[in-house]
Short mmCIF file of C-alpha atoms and ligand atoms in Angstrom, two decimals:
data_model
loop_
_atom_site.label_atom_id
_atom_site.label_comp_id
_atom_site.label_asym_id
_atom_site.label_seq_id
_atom_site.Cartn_x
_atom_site.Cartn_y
_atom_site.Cartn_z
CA UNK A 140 -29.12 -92.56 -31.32
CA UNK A 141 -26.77 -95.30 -32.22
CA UNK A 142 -28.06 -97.46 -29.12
CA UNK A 143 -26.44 -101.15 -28.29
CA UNK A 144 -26.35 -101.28 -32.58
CA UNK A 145 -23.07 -99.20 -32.38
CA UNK A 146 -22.25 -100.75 -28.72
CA UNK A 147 -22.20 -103.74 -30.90
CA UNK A 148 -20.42 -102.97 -33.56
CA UNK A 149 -17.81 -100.95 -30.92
CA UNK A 150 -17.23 -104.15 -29.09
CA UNK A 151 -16.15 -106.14 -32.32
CA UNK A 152 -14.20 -103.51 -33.82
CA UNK A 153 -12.30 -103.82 -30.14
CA UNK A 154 -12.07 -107.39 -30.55
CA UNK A 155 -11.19 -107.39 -33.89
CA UNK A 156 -9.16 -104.48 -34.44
CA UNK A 157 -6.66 -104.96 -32.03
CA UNK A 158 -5.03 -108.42 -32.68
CA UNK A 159 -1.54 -107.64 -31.13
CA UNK A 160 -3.81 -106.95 -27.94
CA UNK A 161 -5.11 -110.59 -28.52
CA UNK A 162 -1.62 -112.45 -28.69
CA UNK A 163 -0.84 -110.32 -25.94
CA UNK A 164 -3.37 -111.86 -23.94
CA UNK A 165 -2.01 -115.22 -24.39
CA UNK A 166 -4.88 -117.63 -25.85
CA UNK A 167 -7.87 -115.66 -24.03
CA UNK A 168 -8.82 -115.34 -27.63
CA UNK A 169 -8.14 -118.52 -29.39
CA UNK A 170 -11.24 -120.44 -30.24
CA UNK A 171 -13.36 -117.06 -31.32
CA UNK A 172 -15.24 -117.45 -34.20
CA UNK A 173 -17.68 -114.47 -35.12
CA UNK A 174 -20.77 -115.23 -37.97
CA UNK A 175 -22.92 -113.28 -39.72
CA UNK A 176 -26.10 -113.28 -41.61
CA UNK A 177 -28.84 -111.01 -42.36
CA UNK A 178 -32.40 -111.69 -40.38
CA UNK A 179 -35.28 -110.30 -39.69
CA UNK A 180 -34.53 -107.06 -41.66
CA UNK A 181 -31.27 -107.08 -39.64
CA UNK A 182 -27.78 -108.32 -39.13
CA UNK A 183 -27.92 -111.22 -36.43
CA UNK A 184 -24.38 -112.01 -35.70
CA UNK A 185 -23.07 -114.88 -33.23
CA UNK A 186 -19.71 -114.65 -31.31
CA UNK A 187 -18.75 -118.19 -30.25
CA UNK A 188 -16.21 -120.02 -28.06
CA UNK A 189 -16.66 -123.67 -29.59
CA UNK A 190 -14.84 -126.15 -26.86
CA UNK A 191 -12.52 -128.58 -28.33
CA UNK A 192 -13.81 -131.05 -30.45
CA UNK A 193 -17.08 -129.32 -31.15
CA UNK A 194 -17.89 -127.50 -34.45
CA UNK A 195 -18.80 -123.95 -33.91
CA UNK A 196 -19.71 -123.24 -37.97
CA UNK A 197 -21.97 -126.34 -37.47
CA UNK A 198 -23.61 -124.60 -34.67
CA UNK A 199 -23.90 -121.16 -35.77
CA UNK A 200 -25.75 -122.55 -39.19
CA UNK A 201 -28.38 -124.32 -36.82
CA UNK A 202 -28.44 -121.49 -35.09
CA UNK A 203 -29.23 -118.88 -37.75
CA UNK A 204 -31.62 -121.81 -38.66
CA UNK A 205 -33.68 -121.08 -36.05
CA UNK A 206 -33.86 -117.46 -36.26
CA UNK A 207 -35.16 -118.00 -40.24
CA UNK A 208 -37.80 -120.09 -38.76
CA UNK A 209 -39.19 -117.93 -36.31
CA UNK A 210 -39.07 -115.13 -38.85
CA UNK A 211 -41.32 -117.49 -40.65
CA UNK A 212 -43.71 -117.76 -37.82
CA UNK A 213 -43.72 -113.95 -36.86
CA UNK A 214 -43.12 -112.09 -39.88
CA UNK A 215 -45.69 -109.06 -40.83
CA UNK A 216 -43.67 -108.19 -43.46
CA UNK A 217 -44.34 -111.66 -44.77
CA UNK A 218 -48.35 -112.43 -45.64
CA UNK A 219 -47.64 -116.10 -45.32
CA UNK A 220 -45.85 -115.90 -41.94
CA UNK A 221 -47.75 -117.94 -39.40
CA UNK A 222 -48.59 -114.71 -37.67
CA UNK A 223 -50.30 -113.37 -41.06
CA UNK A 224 -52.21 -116.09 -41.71
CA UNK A 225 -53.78 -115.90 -38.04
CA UNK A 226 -54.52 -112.27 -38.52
CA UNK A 227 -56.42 -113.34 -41.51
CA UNK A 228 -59.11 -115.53 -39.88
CA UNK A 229 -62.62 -114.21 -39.28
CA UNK A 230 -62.72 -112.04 -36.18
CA UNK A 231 -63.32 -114.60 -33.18
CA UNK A 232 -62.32 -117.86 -34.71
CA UNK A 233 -60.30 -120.35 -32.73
CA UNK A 234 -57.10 -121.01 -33.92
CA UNK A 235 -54.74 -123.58 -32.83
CA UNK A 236 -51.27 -122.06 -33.28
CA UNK A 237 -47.40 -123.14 -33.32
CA UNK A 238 -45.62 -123.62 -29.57
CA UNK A 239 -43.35 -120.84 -30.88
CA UNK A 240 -46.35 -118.31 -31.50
CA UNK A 241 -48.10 -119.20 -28.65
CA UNK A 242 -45.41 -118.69 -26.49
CA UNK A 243 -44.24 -115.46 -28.25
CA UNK A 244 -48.09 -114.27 -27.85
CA UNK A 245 -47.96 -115.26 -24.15
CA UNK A 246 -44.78 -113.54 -23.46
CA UNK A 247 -46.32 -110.28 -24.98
CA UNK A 248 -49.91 -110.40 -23.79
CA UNK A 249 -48.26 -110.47 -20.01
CA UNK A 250 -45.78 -107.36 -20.87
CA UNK A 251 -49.04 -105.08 -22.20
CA UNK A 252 -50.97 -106.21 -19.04
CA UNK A 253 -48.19 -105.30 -16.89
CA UNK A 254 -47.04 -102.14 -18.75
CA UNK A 255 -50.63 -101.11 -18.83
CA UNK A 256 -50.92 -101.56 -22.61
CA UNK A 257 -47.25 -99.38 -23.79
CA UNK A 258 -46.27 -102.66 -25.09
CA UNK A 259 -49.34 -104.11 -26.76
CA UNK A 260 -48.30 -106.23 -30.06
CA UNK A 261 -52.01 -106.01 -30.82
CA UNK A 262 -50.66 -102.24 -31.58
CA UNK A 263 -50.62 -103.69 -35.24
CA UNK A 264 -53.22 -101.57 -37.12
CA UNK A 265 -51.71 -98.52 -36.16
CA UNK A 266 -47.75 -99.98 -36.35
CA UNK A 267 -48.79 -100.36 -40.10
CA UNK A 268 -50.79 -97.08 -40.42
CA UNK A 269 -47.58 -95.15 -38.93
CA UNK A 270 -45.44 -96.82 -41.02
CA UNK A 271 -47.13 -95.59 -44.31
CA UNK A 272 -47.52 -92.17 -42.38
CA UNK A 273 -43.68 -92.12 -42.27
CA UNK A 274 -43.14 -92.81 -45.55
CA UNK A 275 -45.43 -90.25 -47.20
CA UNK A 276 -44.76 -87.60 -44.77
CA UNK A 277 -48.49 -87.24 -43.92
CA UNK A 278 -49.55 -87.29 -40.77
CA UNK A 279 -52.74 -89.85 -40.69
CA UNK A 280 -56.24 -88.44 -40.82
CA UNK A 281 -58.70 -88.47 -38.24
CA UNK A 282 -60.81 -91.57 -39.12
CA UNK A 283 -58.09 -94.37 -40.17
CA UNK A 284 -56.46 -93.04 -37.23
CA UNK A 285 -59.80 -93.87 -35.71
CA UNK A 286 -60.55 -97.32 -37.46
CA UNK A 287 -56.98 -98.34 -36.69
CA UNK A 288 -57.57 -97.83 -32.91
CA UNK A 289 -60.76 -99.39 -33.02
CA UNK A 290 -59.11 -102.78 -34.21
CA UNK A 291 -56.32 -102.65 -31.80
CA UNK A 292 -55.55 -103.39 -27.88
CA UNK A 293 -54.16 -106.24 -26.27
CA UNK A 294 -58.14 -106.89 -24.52
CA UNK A 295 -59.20 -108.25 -27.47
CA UNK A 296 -56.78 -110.77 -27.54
CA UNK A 297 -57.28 -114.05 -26.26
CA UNK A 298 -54.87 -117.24 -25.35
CA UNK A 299 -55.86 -120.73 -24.52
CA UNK A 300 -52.90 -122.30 -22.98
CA UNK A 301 -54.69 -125.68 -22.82
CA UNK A 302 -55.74 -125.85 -26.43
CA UNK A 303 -52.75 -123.62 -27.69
CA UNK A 304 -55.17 -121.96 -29.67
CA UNK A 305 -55.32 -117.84 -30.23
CA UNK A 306 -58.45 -115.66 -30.51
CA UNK A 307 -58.57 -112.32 -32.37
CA UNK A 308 -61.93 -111.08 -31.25
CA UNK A 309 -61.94 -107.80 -33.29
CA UNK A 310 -62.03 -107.72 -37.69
CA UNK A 311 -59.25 -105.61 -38.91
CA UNK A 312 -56.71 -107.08 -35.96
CA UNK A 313 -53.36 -107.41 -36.85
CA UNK A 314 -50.46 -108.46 -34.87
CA UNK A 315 -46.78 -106.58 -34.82
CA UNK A 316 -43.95 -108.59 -33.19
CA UNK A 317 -41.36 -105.98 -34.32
CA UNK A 318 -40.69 -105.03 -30.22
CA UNK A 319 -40.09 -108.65 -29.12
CA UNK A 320 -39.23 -111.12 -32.07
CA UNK A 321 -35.82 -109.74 -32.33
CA UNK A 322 -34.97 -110.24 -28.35
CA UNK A 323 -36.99 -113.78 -28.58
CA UNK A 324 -35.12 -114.82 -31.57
CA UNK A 325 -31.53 -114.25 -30.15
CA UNK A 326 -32.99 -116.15 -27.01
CA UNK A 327 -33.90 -119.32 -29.25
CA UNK A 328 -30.47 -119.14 -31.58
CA UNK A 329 -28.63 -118.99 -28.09
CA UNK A 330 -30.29 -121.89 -26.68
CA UNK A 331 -29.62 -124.07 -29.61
CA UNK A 332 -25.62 -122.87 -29.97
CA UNK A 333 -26.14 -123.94 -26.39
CA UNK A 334 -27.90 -127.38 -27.20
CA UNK A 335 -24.79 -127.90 -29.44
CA UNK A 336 -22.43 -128.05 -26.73
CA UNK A 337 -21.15 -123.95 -27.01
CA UNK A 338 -21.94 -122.34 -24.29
CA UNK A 339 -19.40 -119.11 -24.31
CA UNK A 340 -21.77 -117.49 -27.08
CA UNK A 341 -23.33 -113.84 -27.94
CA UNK A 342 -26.06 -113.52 -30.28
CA UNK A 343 -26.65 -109.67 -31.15
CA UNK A 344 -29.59 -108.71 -33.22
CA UNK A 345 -29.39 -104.90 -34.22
CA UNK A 346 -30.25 -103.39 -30.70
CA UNK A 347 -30.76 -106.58 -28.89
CA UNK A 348 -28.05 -108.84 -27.32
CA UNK A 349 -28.45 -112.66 -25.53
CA UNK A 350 -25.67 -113.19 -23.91
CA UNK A 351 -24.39 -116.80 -22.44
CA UNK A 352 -21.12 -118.09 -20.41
CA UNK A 353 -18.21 -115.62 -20.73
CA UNK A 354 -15.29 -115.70 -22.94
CA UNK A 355 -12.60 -117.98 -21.62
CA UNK A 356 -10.82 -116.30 -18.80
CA UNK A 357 -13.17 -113.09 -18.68
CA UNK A 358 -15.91 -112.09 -16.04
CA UNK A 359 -18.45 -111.41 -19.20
CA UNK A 360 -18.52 -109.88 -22.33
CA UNK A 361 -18.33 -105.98 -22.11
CA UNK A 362 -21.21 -103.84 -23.93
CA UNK A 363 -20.59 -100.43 -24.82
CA UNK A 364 -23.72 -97.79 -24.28
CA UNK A 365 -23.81 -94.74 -26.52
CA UNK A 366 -27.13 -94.18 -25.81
CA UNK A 367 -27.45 -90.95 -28.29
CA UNK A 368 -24.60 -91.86 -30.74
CA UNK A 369 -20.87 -91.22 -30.56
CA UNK A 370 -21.21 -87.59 -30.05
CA UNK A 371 -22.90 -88.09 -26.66
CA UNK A 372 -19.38 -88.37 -25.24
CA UNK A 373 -17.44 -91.55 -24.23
CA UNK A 374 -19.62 -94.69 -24.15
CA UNK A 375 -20.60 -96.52 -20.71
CA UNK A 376 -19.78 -100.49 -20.49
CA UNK A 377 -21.48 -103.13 -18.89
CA UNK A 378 -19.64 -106.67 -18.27
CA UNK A 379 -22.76 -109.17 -18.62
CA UNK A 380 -22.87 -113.04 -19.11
CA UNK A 381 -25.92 -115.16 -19.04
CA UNK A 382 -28.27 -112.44 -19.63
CA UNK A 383 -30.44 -110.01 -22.26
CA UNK A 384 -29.89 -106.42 -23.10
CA UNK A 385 -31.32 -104.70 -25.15
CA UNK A 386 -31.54 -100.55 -26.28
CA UNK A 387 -34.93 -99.14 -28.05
CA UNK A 388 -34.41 -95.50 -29.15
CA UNK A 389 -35.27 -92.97 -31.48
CA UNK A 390 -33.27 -91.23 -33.75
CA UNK A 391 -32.10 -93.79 -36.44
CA UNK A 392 -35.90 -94.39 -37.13
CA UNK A 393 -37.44 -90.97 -36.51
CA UNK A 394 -39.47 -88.76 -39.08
CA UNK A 395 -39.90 -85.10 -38.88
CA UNK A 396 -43.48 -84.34 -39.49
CA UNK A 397 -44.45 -80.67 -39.29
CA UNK A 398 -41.70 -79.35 -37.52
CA UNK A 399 -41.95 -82.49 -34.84
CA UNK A 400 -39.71 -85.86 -34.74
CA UNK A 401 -41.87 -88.68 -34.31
CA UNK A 402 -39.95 -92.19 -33.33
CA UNK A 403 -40.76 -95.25 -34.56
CA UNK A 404 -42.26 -96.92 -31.31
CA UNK A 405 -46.57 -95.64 -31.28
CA UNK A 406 -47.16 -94.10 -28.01
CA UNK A 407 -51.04 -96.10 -27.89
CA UNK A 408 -52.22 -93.18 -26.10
CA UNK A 409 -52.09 -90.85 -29.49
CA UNK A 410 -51.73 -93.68 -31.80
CA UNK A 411 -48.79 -92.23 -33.48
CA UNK A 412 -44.77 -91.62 -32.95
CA UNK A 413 -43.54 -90.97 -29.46
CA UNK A 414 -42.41 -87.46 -29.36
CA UNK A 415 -39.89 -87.45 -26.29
CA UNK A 416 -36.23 -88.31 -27.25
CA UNK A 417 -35.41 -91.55 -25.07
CA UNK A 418 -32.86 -93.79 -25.19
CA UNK A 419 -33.67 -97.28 -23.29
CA UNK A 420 -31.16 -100.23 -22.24
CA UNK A 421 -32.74 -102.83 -19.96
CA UNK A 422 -30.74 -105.97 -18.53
CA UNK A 423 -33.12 -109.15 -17.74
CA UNK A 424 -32.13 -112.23 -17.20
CA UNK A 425 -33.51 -113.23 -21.27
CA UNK A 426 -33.71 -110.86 -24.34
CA UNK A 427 -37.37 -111.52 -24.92
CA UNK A 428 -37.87 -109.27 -21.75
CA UNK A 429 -35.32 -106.86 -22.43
CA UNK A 430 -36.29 -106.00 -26.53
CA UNK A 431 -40.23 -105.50 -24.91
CA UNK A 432 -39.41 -103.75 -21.84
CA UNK A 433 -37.22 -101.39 -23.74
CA UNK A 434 -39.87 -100.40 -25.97
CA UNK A 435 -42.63 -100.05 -23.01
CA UNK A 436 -40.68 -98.33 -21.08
CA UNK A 437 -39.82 -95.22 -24.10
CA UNK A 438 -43.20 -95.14 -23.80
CA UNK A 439 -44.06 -94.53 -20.05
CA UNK A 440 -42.89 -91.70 -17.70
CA UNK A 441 -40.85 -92.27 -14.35
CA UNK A 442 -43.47 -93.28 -12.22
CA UNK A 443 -44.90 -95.83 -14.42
CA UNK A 444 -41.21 -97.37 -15.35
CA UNK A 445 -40.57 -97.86 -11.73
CA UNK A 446 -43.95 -99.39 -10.76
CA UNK A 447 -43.32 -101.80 -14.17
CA UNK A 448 -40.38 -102.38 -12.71
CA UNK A 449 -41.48 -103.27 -9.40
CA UNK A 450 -43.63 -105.42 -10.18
CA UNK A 451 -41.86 -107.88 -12.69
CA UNK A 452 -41.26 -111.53 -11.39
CA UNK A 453 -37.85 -111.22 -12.02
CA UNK A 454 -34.83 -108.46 -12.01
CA UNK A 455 -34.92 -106.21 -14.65
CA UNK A 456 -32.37 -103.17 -14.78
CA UNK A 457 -33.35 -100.21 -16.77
CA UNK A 458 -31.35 -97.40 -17.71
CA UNK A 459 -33.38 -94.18 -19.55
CA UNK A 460 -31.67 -90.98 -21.04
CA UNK A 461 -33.65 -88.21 -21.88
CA UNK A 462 -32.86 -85.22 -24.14
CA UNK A 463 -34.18 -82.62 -22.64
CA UNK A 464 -35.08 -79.49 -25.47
CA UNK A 465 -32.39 -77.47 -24.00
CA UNK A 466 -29.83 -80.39 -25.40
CA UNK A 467 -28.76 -81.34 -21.86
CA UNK A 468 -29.22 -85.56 -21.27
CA UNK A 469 -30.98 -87.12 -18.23
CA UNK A 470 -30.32 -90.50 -16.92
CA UNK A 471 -32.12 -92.45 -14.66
CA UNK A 472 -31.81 -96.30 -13.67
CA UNK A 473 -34.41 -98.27 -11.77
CA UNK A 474 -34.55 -102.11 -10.86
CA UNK A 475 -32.06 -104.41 -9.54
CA UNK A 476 -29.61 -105.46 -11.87
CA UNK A 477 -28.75 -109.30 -12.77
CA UNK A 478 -25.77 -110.94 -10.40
CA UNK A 479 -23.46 -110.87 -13.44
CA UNK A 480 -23.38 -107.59 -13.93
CA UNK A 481 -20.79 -104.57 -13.09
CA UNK A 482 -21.19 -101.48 -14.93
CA UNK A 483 -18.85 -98.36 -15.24
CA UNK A 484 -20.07 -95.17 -15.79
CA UNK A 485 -19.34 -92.92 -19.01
P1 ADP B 63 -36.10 -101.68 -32.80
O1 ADP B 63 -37.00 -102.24 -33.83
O2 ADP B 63 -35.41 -100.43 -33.24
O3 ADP B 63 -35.21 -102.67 -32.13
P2 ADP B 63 -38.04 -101.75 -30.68
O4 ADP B 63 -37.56 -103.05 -30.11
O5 ADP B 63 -38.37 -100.68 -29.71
O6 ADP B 63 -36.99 -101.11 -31.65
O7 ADP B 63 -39.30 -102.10 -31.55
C1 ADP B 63 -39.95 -101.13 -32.31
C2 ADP B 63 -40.93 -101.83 -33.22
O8 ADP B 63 -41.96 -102.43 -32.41
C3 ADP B 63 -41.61 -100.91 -34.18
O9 ADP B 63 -40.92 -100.82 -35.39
C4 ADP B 63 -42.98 -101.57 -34.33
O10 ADP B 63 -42.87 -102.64 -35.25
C5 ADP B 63 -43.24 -102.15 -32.97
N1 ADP B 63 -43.89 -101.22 -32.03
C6 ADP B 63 -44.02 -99.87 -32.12
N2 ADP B 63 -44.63 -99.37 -31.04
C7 ADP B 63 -44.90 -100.42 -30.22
C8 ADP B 63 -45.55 -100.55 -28.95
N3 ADP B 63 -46.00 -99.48 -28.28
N4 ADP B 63 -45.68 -101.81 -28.44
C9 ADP B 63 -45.22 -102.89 -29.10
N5 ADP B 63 -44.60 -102.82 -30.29
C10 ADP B 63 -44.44 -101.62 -30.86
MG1 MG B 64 -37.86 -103.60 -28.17
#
């Protein structure tokens, strides 16, 4: 799979690789400033349109900023992350928490209720267990297996939104953000490039894009899909602006374990690797939705996507193709899409 990741990386090549297209275009590129850093395990990179008199590099660093302190708050790679040190408190303690982590945790908690638990960031215990599982090769054994499911499920979880405090009723509990933090992060970096006057702005997180106001002169900024990687034939674009999108799949993080490829997202029904090979874009109106509806919805079958779908307060598009085990590649779209969005297919 090389999902929005090489969508993003194909729609800077085009904008960077093709500069006598650019002067050709009269100034429809002047003003485009592109940075870089590494984040959250990933590259987060901003694409920027700074209006005159208004310093783009001074936004972008704020920016970036932003993203290092959420990664602060949500970490679990990090045992002194916000997120960490919550998961460390005796099992029903009340714990007042950041606004960021509350609202993170409130953002999730409503995705696993309305997914029916395929998104669950309370997943953590087994997250961790599959992790080590896919680094040894071993599949897990029957009883951490057991003890990790014990100590996970988004019931146990509770939010008080007039205390902003955070209970973790169950010992052992341990919280995962890797399915939303990216999309919420790009979300927050946009919103201060936009609180420093730059509105035309892209923030793209590995698989996970926030998109604001166009470029100057264009309709939106145009996202290539290969959902399966470059061999899957020519990619699919979308022309979005002032919106999320985001792709969860499979095969750059998949293990073979006894003959079977396991992804990296835990199906919660068996605890470990999804088995089917999906590729997932959604397009919401914010990337927080998009990075956790991608990942519920490689976890749930057609009927379940569409009734998730259904019943969201707000449009969500959502585009899934299957590999089938004869090779051949399914694909399926439910929801309404945005208003700014136009698509054309591969
Ligand atoms: P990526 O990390 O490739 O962008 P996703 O957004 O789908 O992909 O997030 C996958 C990550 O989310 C996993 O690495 C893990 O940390 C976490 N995760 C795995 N399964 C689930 C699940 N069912 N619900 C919520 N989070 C999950
Ligand atoms: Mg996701």
């Amino acid at each position: 799979m090389v999902p929005l990741r090489a969508a993003v990386r194909l729609l800077m090549l085009l904008a960077c690789a093709a500069p006598g297209l650019q002067a050709a275009a009269g100034d429809v590129e002047e003003g485009r400033r592109e940075f870089v850093e590494p984040h959250m395990g990933t590259l987060f990179r901003i694409v920027l349109y700074a209006p005159p008199g208004v310093d783009g590099s001074a936004a972008a660093k704020a920016a970036f900023a932003r993203v290092e302190a959420l990664n602060r708050v949500l970490s679990d790679y990090d045992p002194e992350s916000e997120a960490m040190r919550l998961c460390r408190e005796p099992a029903g303690a009340t714990v007042p928490v950041s606004t960021d982590l509350f609202s993170v945790l409130t953002r999730a908690r409503n995705l696993a209720v309305a997914s029916g638990g395929a998104f669950d960031v309370t997943l953590g215990p087994l997250t961790l267990l599959w992790r080590t599982c896919r680094r040894s090769g071993v599949l897990p054994d029957p009883v951490s297996l057991a003890a990790a499911r014990d100590a996970s499920g988004f019931a146990h979880l509770q939010l008080d939104e007039a205390r902003r405090s955070v209970r973790l009723q169950r010992t052992g509990m341990r919280l995962d953000f890797g399915g939303i933090a990216k999309g919420f992060a790009a979300d927050a970096a946009l919103a201060v490039l936009a609180q420093h006057g730059v509105a035309r702005a892209l923030v793209a997180a590995s698989g996970d894009l926030a998109l604001g106001e166009p470029p100057p002169g264009k309709e939106g900024w145009t996202v290539a899909l290969e959902p399966f990687g470059p061999t899957s034939g020519p990619p699919s674009t979308l022309v979005l602006a002032n919106a999320g999108v985001s792709t969860s799949g499979d095969t750059e993080q998949s293990v073979t374990l006894g003959g079977v490829q396991y992804s990296h997202i835990v199906d919660p029904a068996t605890g470990l690797g999804l088995t089917r090979r999906v590729a997932v874009t959604v397009v919401a109106r914010q990337a927080t939705l998009t990075d956790g509806l991608a990942t519920a919805c490689s976890v749930l079958d057609a009927a379940r996507i569409r009734a998730l779908v259904e019943a969201l307060p707000e449009p969500a598009h959502v585009i899934v193709h299957e590999r089938r085990p004869d090779g051949s590649v399914q694909c399926i779209a439910y929801g309404r899409p945005p208003a700014s969005f136009t698509s054309s297919p591969p």
